[in-house]
Protein backbone atom coordinates (compact mmCIF):
# COMPACT_ATOMS: atom_id res chain seq x y z
CA UNK A 1 0.00 0.00 0.00
CA UNK A 2 1.36 3.42 -0.90
CA UNK A 3 2.04 5.81 1.93
CA UNK A 4 -0.60 8.41 1.01
CA UNK A 5 -3.28 5.70 0.98
CA UNK A 6 -2.26 4.57 4.45
CA UNK A 7 -2.31 8.06 5.86
CA UNK A 8 -5.71 8.74 4.24
CA UNK A 9 -7.13 5.60 5.89
CA UNK A 10 -5.59 6.64 9.20
CA UNK A 11 -7.14 10.12 8.91
CA UNK A 12 -10.56 8.62 8.15
CA UNK A 13 -10.33 6.25 11.09
CA UNK A 14 -9.31 9.02 13.48
CA UNK A 15 -12.06 11.28 12.12
CA UNK A 16 -14.70 8.59 12.86
CA UNK A 17 -13.23 8.05 16.34
CA UNK A 18 -13.31 11.80 17.01
CA UNK A 19 -16.98 11.98 15.96
CA UNK A 20 -17.91 9.16 18.37
CA UNK A 21 -15.97 10.75 21.24
CA UNK A 22 -17.34 14.24 20.56
CA UNK A 23 -20.89 12.87 20.55
CA UNK A 24 -20.29 11.11 23.89
CA UNK A 25 -18.86 14.32 25.39
CA UNK A 26 -21.86 16.31 24.12
CA UNK A 27 -24.25 13.80 25.73
CA UNK A 28 -22.48 14.01 29.13
CA UNK A 29 -23.67 17.51 29.97
CA UNK A 30 -24.72 17.11 33.62
CA UNK A 31 -22.77 17.97 36.75
CA UNK A 32 -23.28 16.20 40.05
CA UNK A 33 -21.48 14.89 43.09
CA UNK A 34 -20.29 11.37 42.34
CA UNK A 35 -20.10 8.25 44.44
CA UNK A 36 -17.12 6.10 43.50
CA UNK A 37 -16.25 2.63 44.78
CA UNK A 38 -12.80 1.07 44.48
CA UNK A 39 -12.96 -2.61 45.33
CA UNK A 40 -11.31 -5.93 44.41
CA UNK A 41 -8.23 -7.76 45.66
CA UNK A 42 -5.58 -5.96 43.62
CA UNK A 43 -3.43 -3.07 44.79
CA UNK A 44 -4.38 0.54 44.09
CA UNK A 45 -7.73 1.14 45.77
CA UNK A 46 -6.59 3.55 48.47
CA UNK A 47 -3.73 5.11 46.54
CA UNK A 48 -6.04 5.97 43.64
CA UNK A 49 -8.50 7.57 46.06
CA UNK A 50 -5.69 9.61 47.63
CA UNK A 51 -4.57 10.67 44.17
CA UNK A 52 -7.96 12.35 43.77
CA UNK A 53 -7.21 14.45 46.87
CA UNK A 54 -4.29 15.98 44.97
CA UNK A 55 -6.58 16.67 42.01
CA UNK A 56 -9.19 18.28 44.24
CA UNK A 57 -6.64 20.44 46.08
CA UNK A 58 -5.36 21.67 42.74
CA UNK A 59 -8.85 23.14 42.27
CA UNK A 60 -8.90 24.66 45.80
CA UNK A 61 -11.52 22.16 46.89
CA UNK A 62 -12.06 21.02 50.50
CA UNK A 63 -11.45 17.38 51.34
CA UNK A 64 -12.37 15.14 54.27
CA UNK A 65 -10.81 11.72 54.83
CA UNK A 66 -11.99 8.99 57.18
CA UNK A 67 -9.93 5.82 57.46
CA UNK A 68 -11.64 2.79 58.98
CA UNK A 69 -8.44 0.99 59.82
CA UNK A 70 -6.84 -0.23 62.99
CA UNK A 71 -5.22 2.91 64.46
CA UNK A 72 -2.13 3.64 62.43
CA UNK A 73 -0.74 6.97 61.39
CA UNK A 74 2.49 6.28 59.58
CA UNK A 75 1.41 6.41 55.95
CA UNK A 76 3.07 8.89 53.62
CA UNK A 77 -0.24 10.22 52.32
CA UNK A 78 -1.51 11.00 55.80
CA UNK A 79 1.74 12.79 56.72
CA UNK A 80 1.61 14.78 53.50
CA UNK A 81 -2.08 15.66 53.28
CA UNK A 82 -2.42 16.56 56.98
CA UNK A 83 -0.14 19.52 56.21
CA UNK A 84 -2.64 20.87 53.68
CA UNK A 85 -5.00 23.58 54.92
CA UNK A 86 -7.98 22.21 52.99
CA UNK A 87 -7.74 18.63 54.27
CA UNK A 88 -9.33 17.16 57.40
CA UNK A 89 -7.99 13.66 58.14
CA UNK A 90 -9.63 11.25 60.60
CA UNK A 91 -8.29 7.83 61.56
CA UNK A 92 -11.38 6.12 62.95
CA UNK A 93 -10.10 2.62 63.55
CA UNK A 94 -8.39 3.16 66.88
CA UNK A 95 -9.86 0.50 69.07
CA UNK A 96 -10.71 -2.09 66.42
CA UNK A 97 -9.81 -5.37 68.08
CA UNK A 98 -9.14 -7.97 65.38
CA UNK A 99 -7.12 -9.92 67.93
CA UNK A 100 -9.57 -10.19 70.81
CA UNK A 101 -12.61 -10.34 68.52
CA UNK A 102 -14.68 -8.15 70.77
CA UNK A 103 -17.75 -7.51 68.62
CA UNK A 104 -19.35 -5.00 70.97
CA UNK A 105 -16.23 -2.88 71.19
CA UNK A 106 -15.57 -2.95 67.44
CA UNK A 107 -19.19 -2.05 66.73
CA UNK A 108 -18.98 0.84 69.17
CA UNK A 109 -15.72 2.10 67.60
CA UNK A 110 -17.14 1.88 64.07
CA UNK A 111 -20.38 3.62 65.02
CA UNK A 112 -18.54 6.40 66.81
CA UNK A 113 -16.54 6.80 63.59
CA UNK A 114 -19.65 6.87 61.44
CA UNK A 115 -21.05 9.78 63.50
CA UNK A 116 -17.99 11.80 62.44
CA UNK A 117 -18.54 10.77 58.82
CA UNK A 118 -22.23 11.73 59.08
CA UNK A 119 -21.23 15.26 60.05
CA UNK A 120 -19.04 15.52 56.94
CA UNK A 121 -21.78 14.02 54.75
CA UNK A 122 -24.15 16.75 55.95
CA UNK A 123 -21.67 19.56 55.40
CA UNK A 124 -21.68 20.96 51.84
CA UNK A 125 -18.35 22.71 52.47
CA UNK A 126 -16.68 19.29 51.91
CA UNK A 127 -16.30 18.91 48.15
CA UNK A 128 -14.68 15.47 48.32
CA UNK A 129 -14.84 12.82 51.03
CA UNK A 130 -12.69 9.68 51.05
CA UNK A 131 -14.00 6.77 53.13
CA UNK A 132 -10.97 4.52 53.11
CA UNK A 133 -11.52 0.82 53.94
CA UNK A 134 -15.20 1.44 54.73
CA UNK A 135 -16.11 -1.99 53.33
CA UNK A 136 -14.66 -3.81 56.38
CA UNK A 137 -16.98 -2.39 59.07
CA UNK A 138 -19.82 -3.10 56.63
CA UNK A 139 -18.67 -6.66 56.01
CA UNK A 140 -18.29 -7.44 59.70
CA UNK A 141 -21.66 -5.90 60.50
CA UNK A 142 -20.24 -3.16 62.75
CA UNK A 143 -22.15 -0.57 60.73
CA UNK A 144 -25.72 -0.83 59.50
CA UNK A 145 -25.58 -0.89 55.70
CA UNK A 146 -29.06 0.64 55.36
CA UNK A 147 -28.06 3.65 57.46
CA UNK A 148 -24.79 4.06 55.54
CA UNK A 149 -26.54 3.89 52.15
CA UNK A 150 -29.14 6.35 53.31
CA UNK A 151 -26.56 8.86 54.57
CA UNK A 152 -24.68 8.56 51.28
CA UNK A 153 -27.84 9.13 49.22
CA UNK A 154 -28.81 12.21 51.25
CA UNK A 155 -25.45 13.98 51.06
CA UNK A 156 -25.20 17.44 49.41
CA UNK A 157 -25.79 17.13 45.64
CA UNK A 158 -22.38 18.39 44.58
CA UNK A 159 -20.34 16.40 47.12
CA UNK A 160 -18.09 13.61 45.76
CA UNK A 161 -17.45 10.49 47.85
CA UNK A 162 -14.89 7.75 47.21
CA UNK A 163 -15.18 4.46 49.11
CA UNK A 164 -12.38 1.90 49.13
CA UNK A 165 -12.00 -1.65 50.35
CA UNK A 166 -12.27 -5.27 49.29
CA UNK A 167 -15.65 -6.97 48.96
CA UNK A 168 -17.85 -3.90 48.46
CA UNK A 169 -21.49 -4.91 49.03
CA UNK A 170 -23.63 -5.16 45.87
CA UNK A 171 -26.16 -2.65 47.20
CA UNK A 172 -23.36 -0.09 47.63
CA UNK A 173 -22.12 -0.70 44.07
CA UNK A 174 -25.70 -0.31 42.82
CA UNK A 175 -26.04 3.23 44.17
CA UNK A 176 -22.51 4.21 43.08
CA UNK A 177 -21.88 6.14 39.86
CA UNK A 178 -18.45 4.68 39.16
CA UNK A 179 -17.26 1.28 40.39
CA UNK A 180 -13.77 -0.04 39.74
CA UNK A 181 -12.54 -3.50 40.62
CA UNK A 182 -8.77 -3.81 41.03
CA UNK A 183 -7.61 -7.21 39.81
CA UNK A 184 -4.71 -8.90 41.55
CA UNK A 185 -2.49 -10.31 38.82
CA UNK A 186 0.74 -10.25 40.79
CA UNK A 187 1.85 -8.67 44.07
CA UNK A 188 5.41 -8.25 45.31
CA UNK A 189 4.32 -9.30 48.79
CA UNK A 190 3.95 -12.88 47.61
CA UNK A 191 7.59 -12.90 46.49
CA UNK A 192 8.52 -12.14 50.10
CA UNK A 193 8.99 -8.38 49.71
CA UNK A 194 7.67 -6.38 52.64
CA UNK A 195 5.56 -3.23 52.31
CA UNK A 196 7.76 -0.48 50.87
CA UNK A 197 7.63 3.19 51.88
CA UNK A 198 6.32 5.38 49.08
CA UNK A 199 4.65 2.40 47.39
CA UNK A 200 2.62 0.56 50.00
CA UNK A 201 2.54 3.04 52.90
P1 LIG B 1 -2.89 0.76 48.19
O1 LIG B 1 -3.08 1.39 49.55
O2 LIG B 1 -1.47 0.45 47.92
O3 LIG B 1 -3.59 1.51 47.11
P2 LIG B 1 -5.11 -1.05 48.38
O4 LIG B 1 -5.84 0.02 49.09
O5 LIG B 1 -5.63 -1.45 47.03
O6 LIG B 1 -3.58 -0.69 48.25
P3 LIG B 1 -5.55 -2.76 50.66
O7 LIG B 1 -6.37 -4.00 50.57
O8 LIG B 1 -6.12 -1.57 51.35
O9 LIG B 1 -5.04 -2.39 49.19
O10 LIG B 1 -4.18 -3.15 51.32
C1 LIG B 1 -3.26 -2.23 51.72
C2 LIG B 1 -1.86 -2.79 51.69
O11 LIG B 1 -1.82 -4.14 51.22
C3 LIG B 1 -0.93 -2.04 50.77
O12 LIG B 1 0.34 -2.05 51.37
C4 LIG B 1 -0.90 -2.85 49.50
O13 LIG B 1 0.30 -2.77 48.76
C5 LIG B 1 -1.08 -4.24 50.02
N1 LIG B 1 -1.82 -5.04 49.03
C6 LIG B 1 -2.77 -4.61 48.19
N2 LIG B 1 -3.21 -5.59 47.39
C7 LIG B 1 -2.52 -6.69 47.75
C8 LIG B 1 -2.49 -8.06 47.31
N3 LIG B 1 -3.27 -8.48 46.33
N4 LIG B 1 -1.65 -8.92 47.95
C9 LIG B 1 -0.86 -8.49 48.94
N5 LIG B 1 -0.81 -7.23 49.40
C10 LIG B 1 -1.64 -6.34 48.82
MG1 LIG C 1 -6.59 0.31 50.94
CSV table of C-alpha atoms and ligand atoms in Angstrom, one decimal:
chain,number,residue,atom,x,y,z
A,1,UNK,CA,0.0,0.0,0.0
A,2,UNK,CA,1.4,3.4,-0.9
A,3,UNK,CA,2.0,5.8,1.9
A,4,UNK,CA,-0.6,8.4,1.0
A,5,UNK,CA,-3.3,5.7,1.0
A,6,UNK,CA,-2.3,4.6,4.4
A,7,UNK,CA,-2.3,8.1,5.9
A,8,UNK,CA,-5.7,8.7,4.2
A,9,UNK,CA,-7.1,5.6,5.9
A,10,UNK,CA,-5.6,6.6,9.2
A,11,UNK,CA,-7.1,10.1,8.9
A,12,UNK,CA,-10.6,8.6,8.2
A,13,UNK,CA,-10.3,6.2,11.1
A,14,UNK,CA,-9.3,9.0,13.5
A,15,UNK,CA,-12.1,11.3,12.1
A,16,UNK,CA,-14.7,8.6,12.9
A,17,UNK,CA,-13.2,8.1,16.3
A,18,UNK,CA,-13.3,11.8,17.0
A,19,UNK,CA,-17.0,12.0,16.0
A,20,UNK,CA,-17.9,9.2,18.4
A,21,UNK,CA,-16.0,10.7,21.2
A,22,UNK,CA,-17.3,14.2,20.6
A,23,UNK,CA,-20.9,12.9,20.6
A,24,UNK,CA,-20.3,11.1,23.9
A,25,UNK,CA,-18.9,14.3,25.4
A,26,UNK,CA,-21.9,16.3,24.1
A,27,UNK,CA,-24.3,13.8,25.7
A,28,UNK,CA,-22.5,14.0,29.1
A,29,UNK,CA,-23.7,17.5,30.0
A,30,UNK,CA,-24.7,17.1,33.6
A,31,UNK,CA,-22.8,18.0,36.8
A,32,UNK,CA,-23.3,16.2,40.0
A,33,UNK,CA,-21.5,14.9,43.1
A,34,UNK,CA,-20.3,11.4,42.3
A,35,UNK,CA,-20.1,8.2,44.4
A,36,UNK,CA,-17.1,6.1,43.5
A,37,UNK,CA,-16.3,2.6,44.8
A,38,UNK,CA,-12.8,1.1,44.5
A,39,UNK,CA,-13.0,-2.6,45.3
A,40,UNK,CA,-11.3,-5.9,44.4
A,41,UNK,CA,-8.2,-7.8,45.7
A,42,UNK,CA,-5.6,-6.0,43.6
A,43,UNK,CA,-3.4,-3.1,44.8
A,44,UNK,CA,-4.4,0.5,44.1
A,45,UNK,CA,-7.7,1.1,45.8
A,46,UNK,CA,-6.6,3.6,48.5
A,47,UNK,CA,-3.7,5.1,46.5
A,48,UNK,CA,-6.0,6.0,43.6
A,49,UNK,CA,-8.5,7.6,46.1
A,50,UNK,CA,-5.7,9.6,47.6
A,51,UNK,CA,-4.6,10.7,44.2
A,52,UNK,CA,-8.0,12.4,43.8
A,53,UNK,CA,-7.2,14.4,46.9
A,54,UNK,CA,-4.3,16.0,45.0
A,55,UNK,CA,-6.6,16.7,42.0
A,56,UNK,CA,-9.2,18.3,44.2
A,57,UNK,CA,-6.6,20.4,46.1
A,58,UNK,CA,-5.4,21.7,42.7
A,59,UNK,CA,-8.8,23.1,42.3
A,60,UNK,CA,-8.9,24.7,45.8
A,61,UNK,CA,-11.5,22.2,46.9
A,62,UNK,CA,-12.1,21.0,50.5
A,63,UNK,CA,-11.4,17.4,51.3
A,64,UNK,CA,-12.4,15.1,54.3
A,65,UNK,CA,-10.8,11.7,54.8
A,66,UNK,CA,-12.0,9.0,57.2
A,67,UNK,CA,-9.9,5.8,57.5
A,68,UNK,CA,-11.6,2.8,59.0
A,69,UNK,CA,-8.4,1.0,59.8
A,70,UNK,CA,-6.8,-0.2,63.0
A,71,UNK,CA,-5.2,2.9,64.5
A,72,UNK,CA,-2.1,3.6,62.4
A,73,UNK,CA,-0.7,7.0,61.4
A,74,UNK,CA,2.5,6.3,59.6
A,75,UNK,CA,1.4,6.4,56.0
A,76,UNK,CA,3.1,8.9,53.6
A,77,UNK,CA,-0.2,10.2,52.3
A,78,UNK,CA,-1.5,11.0,55.8
A,79,UNK,CA,1.7,12.8,56.7
A,80,UNK,CA,1.6,14.8,53.5
A,81,UNK,CA,-2.1,15.7,53.3
A,82,UNK,CA,-2.4,16.6,57.0
A,83,UNK,CA,-0.1,19.5,56.2
A,84,UNK,CA,-2.6,20.9,53.7
A,85,UNK,CA,-5.0,23.6,54.9
A,86,UNK,CA,-8.0,22.2,53.0
A,87,UNK,CA,-7.7,18.6,54.3
A,88,UNK,CA,-9.3,17.2,57.4
A,89,UNK,CA,-8.0,13.7,58.1
A,90,UNK,CA,-9.6,11.2,60.6
A,91,UNK,CA,-8.3,7.8,61.6
A,92,UNK,CA,-11.4,6.1,62.9
A,93,UNK,CA,-10.1,2.6,63.6
A,94,UNK,CA,-8.4,3.2,66.9
A,95,UNK,CA,-9.9,0.5,69.1
A,96,UNK,CA,-10.7,-2.1,66.4
A,97,UNK,CA,-9.8,-5.4,68.1
A,98,UNK,CA,-9.1,-8.0,65.4
A,99,UNK,CA,-7.1,-9.9,67.9
A,100,UNK,CA,-9.6,-10.2,70.8
A,101,UNK,CA,-12.6,-10.3,68.5
A,102,UNK,CA,-14.7,-8.1,70.8
A,103,UNK,CA,-17.8,-7.5,68.6
A,104,UNK,CA,-19.3,-5.0,71.0
A,105,UNK,CA,-16.2,-2.9,71.2
A,106,UNK,CA,-15.6,-3.0,67.4
A,107,UNK,CA,-19.2,-2.0,66.7
A,108,UNK,CA,-19.0,0.8,69.2
A,109,UNK,CA,-15.7,2.1,67.6
A,110,UNK,CA,-17.1,1.9,64.1
A,111,UNK,CA,-20.4,3.6,65.0
A,112,UNK,CA,-18.5,6.4,66.8
A,113,UNK,CA,-16.5,6.8,63.6
A,114,UNK,CA,-19.7,6.9,61.4
A,115,UNK,CA,-21.0,9.8,63.5
A,116,UNK,CA,-18.0,11.8,62.4
A,117,UNK,CA,-18.5,10.8,58.8
A,118,UNK,CA,-22.2,11.7,59.1
A,119,UNK,CA,-21.2,15.3,60.1
A,120,UNK,CA,-19.0,15.5,56.9
A,121,UNK,CA,-21.8,14.0,54.8
A,122,UNK,CA,-24.2,16.8,56.0
A,123,UNK,CA,-21.7,19.6,55.4
A,124,UNK,CA,-21.7,21.0,51.8
A,125,UNK,CA,-18.3,22.7,52.5
A,126,UNK,CA,-16.7,19.3,51.9
A,127,UNK,CA,-16.3,18.9,48.2
A,128,UNK,CA,-14.7,15.5,48.3
A,129,UNK,CA,-14.8,12.8,51.0
A,130,UNK,CA,-12.7,9.7,51.0
A,131,UNK,CA,-14.0,6.8,53.1
A,132,UNK,CA,-11.0,4.5,53.1
A,133,UNK,CA,-11.5,0.8,53.9
A,134,UNK,CA,-15.2,1.4,54.7
A,135,UNK,CA,-16.1,-2.0,53.3
A,136,UNK,CA,-14.7,-3.8,56.4
A,137,UNK,CA,-17.0,-2.4,59.1
A,138,UNK,CA,-19.8,-3.1,56.6
A,139,UNK,CA,-18.7,-6.7,56.0
A,140,UNK,CA,-18.3,-7.4,59.7
A,141,UNK,CA,-21.7,-5.9,60.5
A,142,UNK,CA,-20.2,-3.2,62.8
A,143,UNK,CA,-22.1,-0.6,60.7
A,144,UNK,CA,-25.7,-0.8,59.5
A,145,UNK,CA,-25.6,-0.9,55.7
A,146,UNK,CA,-29.1,0.6,55.4
A,147,UNK,CA,-28.1,3.6,57.5
A,148,UNK,CA,-24.8,4.1,55.5
A,149,UNK,CA,-26.5,3.9,52.1
A,150,UNK,CA,-29.1,6.3,53.3
A,151,UNK,CA,-26.6,8.9,54.6
A,152,UNK,CA,-24.7,8.6,51.3
A,153,UNK,CA,-27.8,9.1,49.2
A,154,UNK,CA,-28.8,12.2,51.2
A,155,UNK,CA,-25.4,14.0,51.1
A,156,UNK,CA,-25.2,17.4,49.4
A,157,UNK,CA,-25.8,17.1,45.6
A,158,UNK,CA,-22.4,18.4,44.6
A,159,UNK,CA,-20.3,16.4,47.1
A,160,UNK,CA,-18.1,13.6,45.8
A,161,UNK,CA,-17.4,10.5,47.8
A,162,UNK,CA,-14.9,7.7,47.2
A,163,UNK,CA,-15.2,4.5,49.1
A,164,UNK,CA,-12.4,1.9,49.1
A,165,UNK,CA,-12.0,-1.7,50.3
A,166,UNK,CA,-12.3,-5.3,49.3
A,167,UNK,CA,-15.6,-7.0,49.0
A,168,UNK,CA,-17.8,-3.9,48.5
A,169,UNK,CA,-21.5,-4.9,49.0
A,170,UNK,CA,-23.6,-5.2,45.9
A,171,UNK,CA,-26.2,-2.6,47.2
A,172,UNK,CA,-23.4,-0.1,47.6
A,173,UNK,CA,-22.1,-0.7,44.1
A,174,UNK,CA,-25.7,-0.3,42.8
A,175,UNK,CA,-26.0,3.2,44.2
A,176,UNK,CA,-22.5,4.2,43.1
A,177,UNK,CA,-21.9,6.1,39.9
A,178,UNK,CA,-18.5,4.7,39.2
A,179,UNK,CA,-17.3,1.3,40.4
A,180,UNK,CA,-13.8,0.0,39.7
A,181,UNK,CA,-12.5,-3.5,40.6
A,182,UNK,CA,-8.8,-3.8,41.0
A,183,UNK,CA,-7.6,-7.2,39.8
A,184,UNK,CA,-4.7,-8.9,41.6
A,185,UNK,CA,-2.5,-10.3,38.8
A,186,UNK,CA,0.7,-10.2,40.8
A,187,UNK,CA,1.9,-8.7,44.1
A,188,UNK,CA,5.4,-8.2,45.3
A,189,UNK,CA,4.3,-9.3,48.8
A,190,UNK,CA,3.9,-12.9,47.6
A,191,UNK,CA,7.6,-12.9,46.5
A,192,UNK,CA,8.5,-12.1,50.1
A,193,UNK,CA,9.0,-8.4,49.7
A,194,UNK,CA,7.7,-6.4,52.6
A,195,UNK,CA,5.6,-3.2,52.3
A,196,UNK,CA,7.8,-0.5,50.9
A,197,UNK,CA,7.6,3.2,51.9
A,198,UNK,CA,6.3,5.4,49.1
A,199,UNK,CA,4.7,2.4,47.4
A,200,UNK,CA,2.6,0.6,50.0
A,201,UNK,CA,2.5,3.0,52.9
B,1,LIG,P1,-2.9,0.8,48.2
B,1,LIG,O1,-3.1,1.4,49.6
B,1,LIG,O2,-1.5,0.5,47.9
B,1,LIG,O3,-3.6,1.5,47.1
B,1,LIG,P2,-5.1,-1.0,48.4
B,1,LIG,O4,-5.8,0.0,49.1
B,1,LIG,O5,-5.6,-1.4,47.0
B,1,LIG,O6,-3.6,-0.7,48.3
B,1,LIG,P3,-5.5,-2.8,50.7
B,1,LIG,O7,-6.4,-4.0,50.6
B,1,LIG,O8,-6.1,-1.6,51.4
B,1,LIG,O9,-5.0,-2.4,49.2
B,1,LIG,O10,-4.2,-3.2,51.3
B,1,LIG,C1,-3.3,-2.2,51.7
B,1,LIG,C2,-1.9,-2.8,51.7
B,1,LIG,O11,-1.8,-4.1,51.2
B,1,LIG,C3,-0.9,-2.0,50.8
B,1,LIG,O12,0.3,-2.0,51.4
B,1,LIG,C4,-0.9,-2.9,49.5
B,1,LIG,O13,0.3,-2.8,48.8
B,1,LIG,C5,-1.1,-4.2,50.0
B,1,LIG,N1,-1.8,-5.0,49.0
B,1,LIG,C6,-2.8,-4.6,48.2
B,1,LIG,N2,-3.2,-5.6,47.4
B,1,LIG,C7,-2.5,-6.7,47.7
B,1,LIG,C8,-2.5,-8.1,47.3
B,1,LIG,N3,-3.3,-8.5,46.3
B,1,LIG,N4,-1.6,-8.9,47.9
B,1,LIG,C9,-0.9,-8.5,48.9
B,1,LIG,N5,-0.8,-7.2,49.4
B,1,LIG,C10,-1.6,-6.3,48.8
B,2,LIG,MG1,-6.6,0.3,50.9
